[in-house]
Coordinates of C-alpha atoms in Angstrom, one line a residue:
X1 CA 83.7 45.5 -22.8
X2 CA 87.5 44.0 -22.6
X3 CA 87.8 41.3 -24.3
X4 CA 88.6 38.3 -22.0
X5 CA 92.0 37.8 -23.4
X6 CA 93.1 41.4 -23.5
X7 CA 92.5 41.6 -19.9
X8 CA 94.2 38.4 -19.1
X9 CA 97.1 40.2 -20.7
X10 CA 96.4 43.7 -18.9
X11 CA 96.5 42.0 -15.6
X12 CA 100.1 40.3 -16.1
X13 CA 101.6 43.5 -17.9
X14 CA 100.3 45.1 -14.4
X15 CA 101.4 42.6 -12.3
X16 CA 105.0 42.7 -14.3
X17 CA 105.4 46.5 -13.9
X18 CA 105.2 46.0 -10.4
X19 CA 107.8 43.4 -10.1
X20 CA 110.3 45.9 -12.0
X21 CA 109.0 48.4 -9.7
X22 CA 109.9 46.4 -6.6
X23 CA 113.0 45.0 -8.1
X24 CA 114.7 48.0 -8.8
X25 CA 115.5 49.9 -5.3
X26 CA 117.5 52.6 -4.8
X27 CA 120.3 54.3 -3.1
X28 CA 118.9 57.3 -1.7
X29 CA 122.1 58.6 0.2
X30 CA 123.8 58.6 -3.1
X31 CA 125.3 62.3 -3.8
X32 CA 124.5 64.2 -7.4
X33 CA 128.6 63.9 -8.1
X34 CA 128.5 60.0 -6.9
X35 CA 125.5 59.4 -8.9
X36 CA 127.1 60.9 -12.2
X37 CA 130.2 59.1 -11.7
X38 CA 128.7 55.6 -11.1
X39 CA 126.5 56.1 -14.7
X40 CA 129.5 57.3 -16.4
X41 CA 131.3 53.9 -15.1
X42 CA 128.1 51.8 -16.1
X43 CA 128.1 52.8 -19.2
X44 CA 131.3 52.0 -20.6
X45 CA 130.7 48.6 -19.9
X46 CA 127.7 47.1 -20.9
X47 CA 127.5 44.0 -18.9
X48 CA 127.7 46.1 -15.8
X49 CA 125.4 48.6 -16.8
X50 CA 122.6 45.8 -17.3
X51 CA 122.9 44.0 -14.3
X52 CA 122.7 47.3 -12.4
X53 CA 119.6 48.7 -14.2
X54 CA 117.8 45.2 -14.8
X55 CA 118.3 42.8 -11.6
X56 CA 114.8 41.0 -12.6
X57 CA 116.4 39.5 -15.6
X58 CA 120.2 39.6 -14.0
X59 CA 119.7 36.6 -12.1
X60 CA 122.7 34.9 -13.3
X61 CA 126.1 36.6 -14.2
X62 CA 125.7 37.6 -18.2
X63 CA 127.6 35.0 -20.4
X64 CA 130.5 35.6 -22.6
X65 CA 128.3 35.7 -25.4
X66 CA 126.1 38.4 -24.2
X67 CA 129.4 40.8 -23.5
X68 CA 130.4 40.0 -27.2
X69 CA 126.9 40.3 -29.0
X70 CA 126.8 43.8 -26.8
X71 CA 130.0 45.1 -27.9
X72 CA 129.6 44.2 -31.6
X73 CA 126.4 45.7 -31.8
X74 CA 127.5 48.8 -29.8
X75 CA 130.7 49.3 -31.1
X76 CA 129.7 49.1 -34.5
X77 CA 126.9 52.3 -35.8
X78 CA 126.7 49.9 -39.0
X79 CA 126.0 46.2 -38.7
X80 CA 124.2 43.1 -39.7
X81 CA 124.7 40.7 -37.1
X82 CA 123.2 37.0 -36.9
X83 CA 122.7 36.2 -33.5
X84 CA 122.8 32.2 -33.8
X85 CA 121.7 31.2 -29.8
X86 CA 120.7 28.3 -28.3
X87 CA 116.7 28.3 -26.7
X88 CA 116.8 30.1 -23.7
X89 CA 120.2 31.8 -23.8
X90 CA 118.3 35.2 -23.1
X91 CA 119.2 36.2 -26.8
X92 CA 115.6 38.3 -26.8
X93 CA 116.3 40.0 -23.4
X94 CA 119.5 41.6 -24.5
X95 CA 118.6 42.3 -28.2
X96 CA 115.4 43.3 -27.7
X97 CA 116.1 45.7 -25.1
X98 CA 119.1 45.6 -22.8
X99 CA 121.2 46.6 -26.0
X100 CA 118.7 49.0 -27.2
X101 CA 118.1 51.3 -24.2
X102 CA 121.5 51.4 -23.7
X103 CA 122.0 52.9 -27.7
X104 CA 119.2 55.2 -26.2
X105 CA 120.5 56.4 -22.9
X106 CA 123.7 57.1 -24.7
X107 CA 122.2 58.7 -27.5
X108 CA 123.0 56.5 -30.6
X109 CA 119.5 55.1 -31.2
X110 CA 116.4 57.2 -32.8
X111 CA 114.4 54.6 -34.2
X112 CA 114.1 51.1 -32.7
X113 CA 111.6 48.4 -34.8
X114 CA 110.9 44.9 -33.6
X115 CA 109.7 42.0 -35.6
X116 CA 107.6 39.4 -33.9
X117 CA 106.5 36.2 -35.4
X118 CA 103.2 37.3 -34.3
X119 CA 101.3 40.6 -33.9
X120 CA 100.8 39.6 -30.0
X121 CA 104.3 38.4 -29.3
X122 CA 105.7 41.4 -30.7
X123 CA 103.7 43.7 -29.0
X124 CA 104.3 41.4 -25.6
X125 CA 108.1 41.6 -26.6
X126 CA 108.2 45.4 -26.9
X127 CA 106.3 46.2 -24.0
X128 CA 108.9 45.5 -21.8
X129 CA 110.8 48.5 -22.7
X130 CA 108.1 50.5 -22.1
X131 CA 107.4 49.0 -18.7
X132 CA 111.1 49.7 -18.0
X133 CA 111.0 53.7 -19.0
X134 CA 107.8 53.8 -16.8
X135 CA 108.2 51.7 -13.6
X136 CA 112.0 50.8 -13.6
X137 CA 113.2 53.1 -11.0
X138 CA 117.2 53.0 -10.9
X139 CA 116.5 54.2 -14.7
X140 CA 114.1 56.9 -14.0
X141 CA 116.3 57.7 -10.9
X142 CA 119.3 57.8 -13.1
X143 CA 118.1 58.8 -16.6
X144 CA 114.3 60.9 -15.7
X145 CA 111.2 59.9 -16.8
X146 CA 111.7 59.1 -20.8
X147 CA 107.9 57.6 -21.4
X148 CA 106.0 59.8 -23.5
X149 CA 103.0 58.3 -24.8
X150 CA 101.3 55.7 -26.5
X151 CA 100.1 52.3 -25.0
X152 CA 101.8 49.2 -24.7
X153 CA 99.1 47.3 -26.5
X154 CA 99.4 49.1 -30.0
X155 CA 103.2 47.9 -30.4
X156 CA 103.9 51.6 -30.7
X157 CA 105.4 54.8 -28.4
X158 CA 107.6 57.6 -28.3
X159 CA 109.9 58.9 -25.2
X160 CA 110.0 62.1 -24.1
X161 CA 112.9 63.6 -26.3
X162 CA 111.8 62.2 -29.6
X163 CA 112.8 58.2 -29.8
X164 CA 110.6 56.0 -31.1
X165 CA 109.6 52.4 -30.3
X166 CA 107.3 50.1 -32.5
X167 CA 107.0 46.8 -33.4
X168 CA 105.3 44.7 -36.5
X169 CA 104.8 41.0 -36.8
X170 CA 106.6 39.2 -39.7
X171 CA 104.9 39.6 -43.5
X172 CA 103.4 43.0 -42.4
X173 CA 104.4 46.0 -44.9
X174 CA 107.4 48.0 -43.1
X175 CA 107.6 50.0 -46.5
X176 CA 107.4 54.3 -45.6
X177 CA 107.8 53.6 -41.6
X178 CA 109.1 56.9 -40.3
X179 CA 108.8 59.1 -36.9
X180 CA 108.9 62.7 -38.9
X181 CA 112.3 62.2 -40.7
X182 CA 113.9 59.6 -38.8
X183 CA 113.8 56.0 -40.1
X184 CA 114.5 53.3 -38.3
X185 CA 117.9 53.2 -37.2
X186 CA 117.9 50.0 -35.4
X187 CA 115.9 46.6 -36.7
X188 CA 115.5 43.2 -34.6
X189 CA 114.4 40.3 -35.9
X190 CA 113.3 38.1 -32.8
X191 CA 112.6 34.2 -33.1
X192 CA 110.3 34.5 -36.2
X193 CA 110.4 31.4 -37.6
X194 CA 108.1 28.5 -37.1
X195 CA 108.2 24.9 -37.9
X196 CA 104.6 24.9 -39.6
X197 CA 106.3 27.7 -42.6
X198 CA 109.4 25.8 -41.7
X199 CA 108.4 22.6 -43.7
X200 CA 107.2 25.2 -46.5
X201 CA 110.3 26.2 -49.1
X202 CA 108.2 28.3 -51.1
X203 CA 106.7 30.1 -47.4
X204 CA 110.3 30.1 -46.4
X205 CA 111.7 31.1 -49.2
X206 CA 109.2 34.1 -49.1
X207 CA 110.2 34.6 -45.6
X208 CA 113.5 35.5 -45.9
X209 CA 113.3 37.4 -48.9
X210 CA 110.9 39.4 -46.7
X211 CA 113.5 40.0 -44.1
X212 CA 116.3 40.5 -46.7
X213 CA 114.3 43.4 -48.8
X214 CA 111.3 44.5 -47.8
X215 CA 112.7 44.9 -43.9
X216 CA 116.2 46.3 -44.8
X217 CA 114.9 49.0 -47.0
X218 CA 112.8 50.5 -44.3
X219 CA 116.8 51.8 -43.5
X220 CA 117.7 55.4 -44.7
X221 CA 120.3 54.7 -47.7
X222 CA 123.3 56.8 -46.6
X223 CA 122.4 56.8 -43.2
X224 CA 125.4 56.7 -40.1
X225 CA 123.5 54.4 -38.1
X226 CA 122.0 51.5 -39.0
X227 CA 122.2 48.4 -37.3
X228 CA 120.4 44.6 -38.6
X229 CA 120.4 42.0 -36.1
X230 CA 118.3 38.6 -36.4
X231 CA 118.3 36.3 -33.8
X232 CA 117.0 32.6 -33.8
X233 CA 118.1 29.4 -32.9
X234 CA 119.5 27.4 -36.0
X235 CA 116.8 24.5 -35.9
X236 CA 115.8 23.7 -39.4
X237 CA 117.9 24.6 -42.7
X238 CA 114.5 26.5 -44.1
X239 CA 114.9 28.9 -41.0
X240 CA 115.5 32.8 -41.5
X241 CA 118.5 32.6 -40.1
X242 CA 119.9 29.3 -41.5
X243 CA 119.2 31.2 -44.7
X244 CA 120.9 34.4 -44.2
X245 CA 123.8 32.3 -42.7
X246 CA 124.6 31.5 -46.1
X247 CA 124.6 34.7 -47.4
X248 CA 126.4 36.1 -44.6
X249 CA 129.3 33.8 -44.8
X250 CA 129.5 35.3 -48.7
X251 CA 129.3 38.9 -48.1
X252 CA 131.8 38.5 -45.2
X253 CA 134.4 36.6 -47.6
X254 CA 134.2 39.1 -50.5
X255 CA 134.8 42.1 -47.6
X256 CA 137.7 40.4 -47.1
X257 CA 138.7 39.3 -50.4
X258 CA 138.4 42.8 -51.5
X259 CA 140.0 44.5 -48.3
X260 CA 137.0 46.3 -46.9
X261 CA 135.8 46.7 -43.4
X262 CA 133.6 43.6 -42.5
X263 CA 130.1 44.9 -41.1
X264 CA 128.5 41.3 -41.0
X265 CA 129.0 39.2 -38.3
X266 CA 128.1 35.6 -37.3
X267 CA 127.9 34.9 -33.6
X268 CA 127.0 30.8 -33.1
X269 CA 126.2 29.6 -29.5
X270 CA 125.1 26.3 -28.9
X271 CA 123.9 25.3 -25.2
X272 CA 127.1 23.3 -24.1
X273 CA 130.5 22.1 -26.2
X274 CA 129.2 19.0 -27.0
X275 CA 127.3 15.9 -26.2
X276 CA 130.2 14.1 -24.0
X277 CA 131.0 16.2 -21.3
X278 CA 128.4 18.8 -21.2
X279 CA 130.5 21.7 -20.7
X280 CA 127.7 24.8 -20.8
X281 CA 128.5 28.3 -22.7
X282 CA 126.8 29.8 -19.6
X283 CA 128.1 28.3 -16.7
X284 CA 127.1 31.2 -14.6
X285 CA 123.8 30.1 -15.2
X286 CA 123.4 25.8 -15.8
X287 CA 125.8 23.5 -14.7
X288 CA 127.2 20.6 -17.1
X289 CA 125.0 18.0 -14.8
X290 CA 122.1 20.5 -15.8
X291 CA 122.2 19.9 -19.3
X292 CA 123.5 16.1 -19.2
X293 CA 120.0 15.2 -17.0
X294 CA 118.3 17.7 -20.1
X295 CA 119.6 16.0 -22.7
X296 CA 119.2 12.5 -21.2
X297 CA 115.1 13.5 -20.7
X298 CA 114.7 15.0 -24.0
X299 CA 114.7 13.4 -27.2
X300 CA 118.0 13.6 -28.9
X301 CA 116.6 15.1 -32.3
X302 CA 114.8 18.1 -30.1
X303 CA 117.8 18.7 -27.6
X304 CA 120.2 18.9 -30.9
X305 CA 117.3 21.2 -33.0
X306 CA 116.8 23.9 -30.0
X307 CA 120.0 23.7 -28.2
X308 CA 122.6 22.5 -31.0
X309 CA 121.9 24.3 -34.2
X310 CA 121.6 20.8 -35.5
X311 CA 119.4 20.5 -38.9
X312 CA 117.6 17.4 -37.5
X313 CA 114.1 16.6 -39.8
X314 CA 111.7 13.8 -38.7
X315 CA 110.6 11.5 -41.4
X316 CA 112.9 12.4 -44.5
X317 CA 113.4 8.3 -45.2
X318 CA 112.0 6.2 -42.1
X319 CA 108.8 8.4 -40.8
X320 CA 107.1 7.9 -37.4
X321 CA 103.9 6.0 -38.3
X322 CA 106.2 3.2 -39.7
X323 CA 107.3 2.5 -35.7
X324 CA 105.5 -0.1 -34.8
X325 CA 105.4 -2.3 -31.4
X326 CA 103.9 -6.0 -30.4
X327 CA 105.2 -8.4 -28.2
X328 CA 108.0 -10.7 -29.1
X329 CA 107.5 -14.2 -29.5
X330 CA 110.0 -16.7 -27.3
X331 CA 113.8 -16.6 -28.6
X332 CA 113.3 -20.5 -29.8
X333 CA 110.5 -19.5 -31.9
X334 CA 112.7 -17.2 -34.4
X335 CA 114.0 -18.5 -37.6
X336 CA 117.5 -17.0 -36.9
X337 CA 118.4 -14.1 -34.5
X338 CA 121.2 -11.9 -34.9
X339 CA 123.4 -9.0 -32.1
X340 CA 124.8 -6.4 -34.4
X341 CA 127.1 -3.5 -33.1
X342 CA 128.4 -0.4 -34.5
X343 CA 131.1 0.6 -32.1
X344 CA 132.7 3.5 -33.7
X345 CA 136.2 4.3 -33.4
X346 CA 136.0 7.4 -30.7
X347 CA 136.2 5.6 -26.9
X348 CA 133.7 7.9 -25.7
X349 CA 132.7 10.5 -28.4
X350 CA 130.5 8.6 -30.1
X351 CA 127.7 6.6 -30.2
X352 CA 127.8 2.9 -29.6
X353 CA 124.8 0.9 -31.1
X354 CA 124.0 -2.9 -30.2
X355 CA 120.9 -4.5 -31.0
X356 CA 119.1 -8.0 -30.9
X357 CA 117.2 -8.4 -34.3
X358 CA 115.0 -11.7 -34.6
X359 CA 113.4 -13.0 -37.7
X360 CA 110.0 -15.2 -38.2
X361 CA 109.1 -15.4 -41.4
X362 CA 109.0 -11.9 -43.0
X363 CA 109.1 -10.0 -40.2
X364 CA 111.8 -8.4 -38.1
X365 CA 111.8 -7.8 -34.4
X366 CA 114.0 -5.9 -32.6
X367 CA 114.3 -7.4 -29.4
X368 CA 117.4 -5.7 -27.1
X369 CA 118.8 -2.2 -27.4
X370 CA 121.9 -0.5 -26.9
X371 CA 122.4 2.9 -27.9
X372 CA 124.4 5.3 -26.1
X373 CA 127.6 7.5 -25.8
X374 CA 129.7 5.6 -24.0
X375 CA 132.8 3.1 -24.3
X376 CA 133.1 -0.3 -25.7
X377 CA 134.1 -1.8 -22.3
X378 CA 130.4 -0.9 -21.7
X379 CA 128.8 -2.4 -24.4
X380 CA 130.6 -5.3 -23.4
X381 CA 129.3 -5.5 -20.4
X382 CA 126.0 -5.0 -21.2
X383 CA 125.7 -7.6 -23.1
X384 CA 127.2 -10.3 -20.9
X385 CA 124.4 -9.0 -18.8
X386 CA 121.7 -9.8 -21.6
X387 CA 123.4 -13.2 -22.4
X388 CA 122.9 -14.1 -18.7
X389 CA 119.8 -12.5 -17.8
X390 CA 117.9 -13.9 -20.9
X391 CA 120.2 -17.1 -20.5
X392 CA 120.7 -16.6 -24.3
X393 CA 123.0 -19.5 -24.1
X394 CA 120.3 -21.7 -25.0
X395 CA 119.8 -20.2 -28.4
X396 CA 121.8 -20.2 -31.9
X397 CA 122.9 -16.4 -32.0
X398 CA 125.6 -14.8 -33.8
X399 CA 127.3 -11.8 -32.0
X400 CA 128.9 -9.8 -34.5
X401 CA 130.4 -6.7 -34.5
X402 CA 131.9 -4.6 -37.4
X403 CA 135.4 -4.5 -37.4
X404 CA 137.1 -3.6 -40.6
X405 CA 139.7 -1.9 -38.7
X406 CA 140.6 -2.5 -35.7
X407 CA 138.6 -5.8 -35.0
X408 CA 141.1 -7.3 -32.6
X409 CA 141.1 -4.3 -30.6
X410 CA 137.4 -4.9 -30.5
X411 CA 136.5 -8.3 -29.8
X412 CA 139.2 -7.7 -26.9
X413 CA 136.9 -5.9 -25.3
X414 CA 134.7 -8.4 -25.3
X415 CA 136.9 -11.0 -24.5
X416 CA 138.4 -9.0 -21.5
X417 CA 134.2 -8.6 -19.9
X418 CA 134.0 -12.8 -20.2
X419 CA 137.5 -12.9 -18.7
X420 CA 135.9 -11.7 -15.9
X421 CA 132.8 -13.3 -15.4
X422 CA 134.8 -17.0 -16.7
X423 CA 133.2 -17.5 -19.6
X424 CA 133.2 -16.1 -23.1
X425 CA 130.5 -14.6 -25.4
X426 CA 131.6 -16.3 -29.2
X427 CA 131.4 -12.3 -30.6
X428 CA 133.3 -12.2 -34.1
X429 CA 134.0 -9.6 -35.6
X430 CA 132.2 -8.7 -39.2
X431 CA 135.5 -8.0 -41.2
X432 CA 133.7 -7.6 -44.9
X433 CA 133.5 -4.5 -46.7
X434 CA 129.5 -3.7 -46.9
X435 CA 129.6 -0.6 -49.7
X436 CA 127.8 3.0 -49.2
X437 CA 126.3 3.4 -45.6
X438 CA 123.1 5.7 -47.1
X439 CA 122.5 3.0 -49.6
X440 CA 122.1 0.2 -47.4
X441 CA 120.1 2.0 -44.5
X442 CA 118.4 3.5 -47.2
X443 CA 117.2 -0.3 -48.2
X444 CA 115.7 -1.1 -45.6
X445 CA 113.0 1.7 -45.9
X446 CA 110.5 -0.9 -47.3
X447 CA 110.5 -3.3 -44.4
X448 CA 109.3 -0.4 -42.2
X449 CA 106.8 0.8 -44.9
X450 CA 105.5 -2.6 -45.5
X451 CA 104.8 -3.7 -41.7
X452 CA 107.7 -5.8 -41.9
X453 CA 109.9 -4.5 -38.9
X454 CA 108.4 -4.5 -35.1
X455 CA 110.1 -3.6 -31.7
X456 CA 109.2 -5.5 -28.7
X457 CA 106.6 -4.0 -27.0
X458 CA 108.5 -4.0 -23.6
X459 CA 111.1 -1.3 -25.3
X460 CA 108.4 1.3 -26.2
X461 CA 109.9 3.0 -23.7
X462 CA 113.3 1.8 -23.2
X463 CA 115.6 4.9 -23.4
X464 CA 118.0 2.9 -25.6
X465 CA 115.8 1.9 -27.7
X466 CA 113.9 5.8 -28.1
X467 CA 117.8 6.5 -28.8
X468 CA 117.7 4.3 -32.1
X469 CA 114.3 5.6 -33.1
X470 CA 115.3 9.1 -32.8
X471 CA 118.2 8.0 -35.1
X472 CA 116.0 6.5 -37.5
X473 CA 113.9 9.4 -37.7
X474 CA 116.6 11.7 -38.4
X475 CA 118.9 10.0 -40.8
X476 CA 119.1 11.1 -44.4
X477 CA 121.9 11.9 -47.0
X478 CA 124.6 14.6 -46.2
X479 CA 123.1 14.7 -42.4
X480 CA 125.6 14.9 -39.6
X481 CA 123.4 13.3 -37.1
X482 CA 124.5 10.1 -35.4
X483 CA 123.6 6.8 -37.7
X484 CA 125.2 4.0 -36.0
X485 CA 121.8 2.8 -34.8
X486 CA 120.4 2.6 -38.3
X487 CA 123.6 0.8 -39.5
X488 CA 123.8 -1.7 -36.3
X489 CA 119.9 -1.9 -37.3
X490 CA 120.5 -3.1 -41.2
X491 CA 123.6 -4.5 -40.7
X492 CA 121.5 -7.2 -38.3
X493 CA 118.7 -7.6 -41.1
X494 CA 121.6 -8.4 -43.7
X495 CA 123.0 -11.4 -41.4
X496 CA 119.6 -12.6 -40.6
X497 CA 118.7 -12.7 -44.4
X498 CA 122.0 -15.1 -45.2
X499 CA 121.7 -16.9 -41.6
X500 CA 117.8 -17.9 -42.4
X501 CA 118.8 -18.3 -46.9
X502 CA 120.8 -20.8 -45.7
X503 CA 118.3 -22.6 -43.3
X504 CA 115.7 -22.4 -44.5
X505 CA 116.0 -23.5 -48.2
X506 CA 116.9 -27.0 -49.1
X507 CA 119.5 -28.2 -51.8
X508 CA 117.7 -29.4 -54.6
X509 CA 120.0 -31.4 -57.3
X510 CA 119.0 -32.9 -60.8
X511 CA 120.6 -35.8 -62.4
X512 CA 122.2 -35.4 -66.2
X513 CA 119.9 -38.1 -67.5
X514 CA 116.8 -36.5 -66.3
X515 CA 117.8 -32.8 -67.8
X516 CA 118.8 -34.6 -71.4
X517 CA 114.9 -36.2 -71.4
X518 CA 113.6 -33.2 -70.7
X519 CA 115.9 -31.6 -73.3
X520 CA 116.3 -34.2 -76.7
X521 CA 118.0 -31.5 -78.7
X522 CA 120.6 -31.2 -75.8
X523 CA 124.0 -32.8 -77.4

């Protein structure tokens, strides 16, 4: 009997192989010299030659990037290359076989093994190139029937003139792998890690180490051909990848200290440019409103980690379960409240973080959030909308910015919006020096650990407010992830404390007669 799940995966290999089959039609008034000619001119350029042969993955034009992996890979019979690309950037399709069947067809490929981060995805990720050498058929029509033997499900097959294919999941012993005296002559590493082994440094560690000996030495010393490639995207600094990125950027900077031919190669590339105008690596494919609506409906820490190569942990300092909600009280119930804003300097390349913080007793509540990439015009605006839609007039708040540099620059903002609207929001701007920004976000650690620090329960999910929560999640020392949210956050707290010291604590004097009875050796 087939097991349930095997013939769940039977069914969609089937139903696959008959896509490809449909897919790839053919020419049939094509002449034996025309035919000959048009390989000949497909194969000098890769790009062309997999657009032709693969239409089913070739919806979109291939990117720069793909042309550039290709060539490095081709071009050079001895390489290590990292291929550091965003989720989804079709990384797999081209590594795992685009690039090799073309090594095949053109005869510089004997011995292809994959590495999976599982024994079923790398059997799933191989099978495709078997399902191409049997059913593909502008390849069989161009290059004969190449599939041999061996089934798809064993992660394991040979063509017709003598090249192998086989595949292994990560861990598993690659030590003696050889097709009679070949050994492999071309290794893939293919989106092994995972965020479980991930948060592991001795599992990680173990990993790579994996990858960097036991894997490589399945090569034949001495060998013409051998070419290393791992491919990944960059999410978390215990990654395969993020590891070997170290030790790439050294072997490549003694090659060239020393004058010898550089055989390792880095290729980074992240989704789009950057977070302000969305300009995608692919454009044949996404468009920069694509990925501006993508990254406005994912959290920032997970866009960044899959799309960015950004190292962004949860729960280093502030840690989920210490983000708590209830509803706020009235404004006039507050011992002091306080708007905070971290502008930054940037108009529109950085964040701009403005929050409400209220205090009752010992307990912090953030009450309004602003937290985006934008300009300050538009902070300003948003919160002459607060102060009238919450007719915040009727409290005692201080609006405060921080404005060590700058500050008049700032506050005009400000003053420009209520220039506008005919009245003026009293926003001043915060002018002392407050000391290291990791130490004092840092400080505020046990008000969230202690229960102390609540959000209104209306801003659960308020994207602006998400925004800050992400921030607070990811910040930690030496991280290049945004923190003005956590500094508009403590910055707030640290006013509140003198605003409510002051208030709340009477002045309490003693006269010199009553110390001196209290004291009769006092002279």
């Amino acid at each position: 009997m087939i097991d349930k799940k095997y013939e769940k995966l039977i069914k969609q290999y089937e139903q696959h192989c008959t896509r490809i089959e449909q897919a790839t039609f053919l020419n049939i008034g094509e002449s034996p010299a025309e035919k000959n000619k048009r390989i000949k001119a497909l194969e000098k350029e890769y790009v062309d030659w997999f657009e032709y042969y693969f239409p089913m993955y070739a919806k979109s034009k291939c990117a720069w990037f793909h042309k550039k992996l290709a060539k490095l890979i081709i071009d050079n019979d001895i390489c290590s290359i990292l291929a550091e690309i965003y989720r989804s950037g079709a990384k797999s399709v081209h590594i795992d076989m685009g690039i090799p069947l073309h090594l095949y067809v053109t005869k510089r490929m004997k011995f292809m093994l994959l590495i999976g981060k599982t024994d079923q995805k790398a059997k799933k990720l191989i099978s495709d190139i078997q399902a191409q050498l049997q059913y593909n058929q502008r390849f069989i029509n161009d290059y004969g029937r190449k599939f041999k033997y061996g089934d798809w499900s064993s992660g394991d097959f040979t063509t017709s003139d003598g090249v192998k294919f086989m595949c292994l999941s990560i861990g598993q012993d690659p030590r003696g792998l050889r097709e009679g005296a070949e050994r492999p002559d071309y290794i893939a590493v293919d989106d092994v890690d995972s965020k479980k082994r991930c948060k592991n440094p001795k599992l990680s560690r173990e990993a790579y180490e994996w990858v960097w000996e036991d894997l490589q030495g399945c090569f034949d010393e001495g060998a013409t051909r051998r070419r290393f490639i791992i491919a990944n995207n960059n999410f978390h600094p215990n990654t395969i990848i993020a590891q070997a990125k170290i030790e790439f950027k050294n072997i490549i900077k003694k090659a060239k200290d020393a004058g010898r031919t550089v055989r390792h190669f880095i290729l980074t590339v992240k989704a789009v440019k950057d977070l302000i105008d969305f300009i995608p690596e692919w454009p044949e494919k996404t468009s920069s409103e694509y990925w501006q609506i993508k990254f406005e409906e994912t959290p920032s820490r997970s866009f960044k980690r899959e799309y960015m190569h950004e190292h962004v942990q949860d729960g280093e300092i502030f840690k989920s379960e210490h983000l708590r909600y209830k509803s706020r009280l009235k404004f006039s119930q507050y011992d002091g409240l306080v708007f905070y804003g971290d502008l930054s300097y940037k108009d529109n390349g950085d964040f701009k973080s403005m929050v409400l913080i209220g205090k009752t007793g010992r307990e912090y509540h953030r009450l309004l959030a602003y937290c985006r990439r934008s300009s300050r015009a538009n902070v300003a605006k948003w919160l002459y909308d607060m102060y009238e839609k919450h007719k915040l007039e009727k409290y005692n708040i201080r609006y405060m910015i921080e404005g060590l540099f700058a500050m008049d620059e700032f506050v005009n903002d400000f003053d420009t919006e209520g220039d506008a609207r005919g009245y003026h929001i009293p926003v001043e701007a915060d002018t002392k020096s407050k000391g290291d920004k990791f130490d004092r976000i840092e400080s505020m650690q046990g008000f969230f650990e202690r229960g102390n620090m609540y959000t209104d329960l209306a801003l659960k999910d308020d994207p602006d407010s998400k925004e800050m929560d992400d921030q607070l999640l990811a910040f930690e020392k030496g991280s290049k992830v945004n923190d003005d949210a956590p500094d508009s956050i403590q910055s707030a707290i640290a006013k509140l404390n003198a605003v409510t010291y002051v208030d709340k604590f009477e002045t309490r004097t003693t006269s010199r007669s009553e110390i001196i009875s209290k004291n009769k050796n006092r002279y």
